[in-house]
Amino acid sequence: MDILTLLPFIVLIGAMFLMTRSAKKKQAAAAQMRNDMQPGTGVRTIGGMYATVKEVHDDTVLLEVAPGVHAIYAKNAIGAVLDDAEYNRIVHGDDELETDTPVVPDDASSLTAADDTPDDGKLNLSKSDTADEAGSTDATDVKDAADAEDAQTKDRKADGGDAK
């Protein structure tokens, strides 16, 4: 056999070896992370629940999912062990992380010019009273016209005008 005919098979076997090697490294790192868990650390399960480790056993972990609520999970169900700052930020909403990027405001009031806003600094986006009154009379007029048309149609049917 020629070496050129064996080359695709050699490349395929080499690629499979590299892929399984990286997968084994990831599994080993995950197992090491699970074995390094200590009571008091925050974790995220593979289901997405955040909890605090209370006890670590050989194959199981006792987690406190809420104050006073404990649950036993398999160690394989732990998706990530979180550091304290990240766990507090996610679970308790503590924003200790400082960033250099500017904060985006919750409303658009800072984007408008100062002369467009009233004295209190807030925009009035509600309908005015005159627009409500005008809208309600227009709606009433339309309803009255529809009722009158229905009454005329009923009168014609009663007289036999629309008979076919």
XYZ file of C-alpha atoms in Angstrom:
164
model
C 0.000 0.000 0.000
C 1.061 3.486 -0.719
C 1.501 6.111 2.044
C -0.855 8.518 0.228
C -3.770 6.107 0.600
C -3.135 5.806 4.341
C -2.725 9.552 4.928
C -6.480 10.377 5.301
C -6.876 7.597 7.876
C -3.850 8.813 9.830
C -5.186 12.390 9.856
C -8.615 11.157 10.997
C -7.135 9.102 13.851
C -4.964 12.058 14.921
C -7.982 14.424 14.998
C -9.974 11.932 17.077
C -7.069 11.616 19.517
C -6.831 15.401 19.948
C -10.586 15.781 20.480
C -10.800 13.056 23.104
C -7.721 14.433 24.854
C -9.290 17.915 25.219
C -12.578 16.399 26.408
C -10.737 14.382 29.044
C -8.946 17.525 30.234
C -12.291 19.330 30.628
C -13.750 16.401 32.568
C -10.708 16.263 34.829
C -10.918 20.014 35.507
C -14.630 19.715 36.358
C -13.964 16.790 38.696
C -11.163 18.740 40.406
C -13.468 21.745 40.818
C -16.133 19.545 42.434
C -13.594 17.938 44.746
C -12.259 21.345 45.857
C -15.685 22.508 47.102
C -15.667 23.691 50.696
C -18.602 24.400 53.022
C -19.686 28.021 52.695
C -18.901 28.463 49.008
C -21.546 29.392 46.469
C -22.324 27.036 43.604
C -24.527 26.879 40.514
C -26.117 23.541 39.694
C -26.420 22.231 36.153
C -30.114 23.132 36.423
C -29.251 26.793 37.055
C -30.032 26.971 40.782
C -27.694 28.948 43.034
C -27.014 27.596 46.506
C -24.478 27.550 49.332
C -22.535 24.383 50.162
C -23.173 23.170 53.705
C -21.585 19.697 53.703
C -19.458 17.771 51.211
C -19.595 13.951 51.148
C -18.024 11.387 48.804
C -20.671 11.458 46.055
C -23.190 13.996 47.400
C -23.322 17.593 48.541
C -25.733 19.179 51.034
C -26.802 22.570 49.650
C -28.729 25.371 51.306
C -30.992 26.611 48.507
C -32.806 29.156 50.714
C -32.402 30.182 54.344
C -33.259 27.051 56.323
C -33.986 24.932 53.214
C -31.474 22.145 52.569
C -31.277 19.702 49.667
C -28.932 16.832 48.841
C -27.431 16.863 45.339
C -25.024 14.577 43.529
C -21.595 16.095 43.040
C -22.026 15.672 39.296
C -24.980 18.071 39.464
C -22.694 20.981 40.410
C -22.046 23.018 37.293
C -19.748 25.692 38.706
C -18.164 26.739 41.972
C -18.423 30.532 42.245
C -16.199 32.924 44.119
C -17.801 34.972 46.896
C -18.020 38.253 44.977
C -19.730 36.674 41.968
C -22.127 34.635 44.133
C -23.156 37.736 46.144
C -23.598 39.759 42.967
C -25.879 37.149 41.395
C -27.879 36.000 44.415
C -28.050 39.097 46.609
C -27.711 41.769 43.949
C -24.571 43.240 45.495
C -22.848 45.328 42.850
C -19.304 45.416 44.149
C -17.885 45.152 40.648
C -16.645 48.538 39.504
C -16.354 49.177 35.802
C -14.774 51.976 33.830
C -17.638 52.077 31.337
C -20.280 54.777 31.773
C -23.611 53.762 33.265
C -26.598 53.912 30.920
C -29.512 55.840 32.501
C -32.820 54.042 33.109
C -34.807 56.779 31.400
C -34.267 59.192 28.553
C -34.479 62.346 30.683
C -30.739 62.923 30.480
C -30.925 62.834 26.686
C -33.354 65.749 26.354
C -32.448 69.408 26.413
C -33.001 71.350 29.648
C -35.514 73.756 28.038
C -37.818 70.856 27.039
C -38.408 69.742 30.618
C -40.636 71.368 33.218
C -39.207 72.856 36.413
C -39.247 69.512 38.250
C -37.051 67.903 35.576
C -39.609 65.307 34.496
C -41.386 65.088 31.179
C -45.186 64.989 31.205
C -46.161 62.173 28.848
C -49.769 61.834 30.004
C -52.765 62.913 27.916
C -54.182 66.320 28.555
C -57.727 66.715 29.933
C -58.987 68.442 26.768
C -57.788 65.554 24.600
C -59.618 63.056 26.837
C -62.867 65.012 26.639
C -62.613 65.420 22.871
C -61.820 61.742 22.414
C -64.736 60.636 24.566
C -67.267 62.803 22.676
C -65.959 61.565 19.335
C -66.337 57.978 20.477
C -69.855 58.723 21.743
C -70.831 60.336 18.423
C -69.570 57.328 16.482
C -71.506 54.953 18.736
C -74.711 57.021 18.391
C -74.370 57.018 14.593
C -73.899 53.239 14.557
C -76.959 52.762 16.765
C -79.051 54.980 14.472
C -77.939 53.001 11.398
C -78.834 49.706 13.114
C -82.281 51.078 13.959
C -82.872 52.100 10.324
C -81.812 48.645 9.095
C -84.236 46.964 11.509
C -87.081 49.250 10.360
C -86.456 48.401 6.689
C -86.400 44.666 7.438
C -89.637 44.946 9.358
C -91.252 46.809 6.396
C -89.960 44.173 3.976
C -87.689 46.597 2.153
C -84.626 44.332 2.152
C -86.452 41.112 1.248
C -84.777 39.050 -1.443
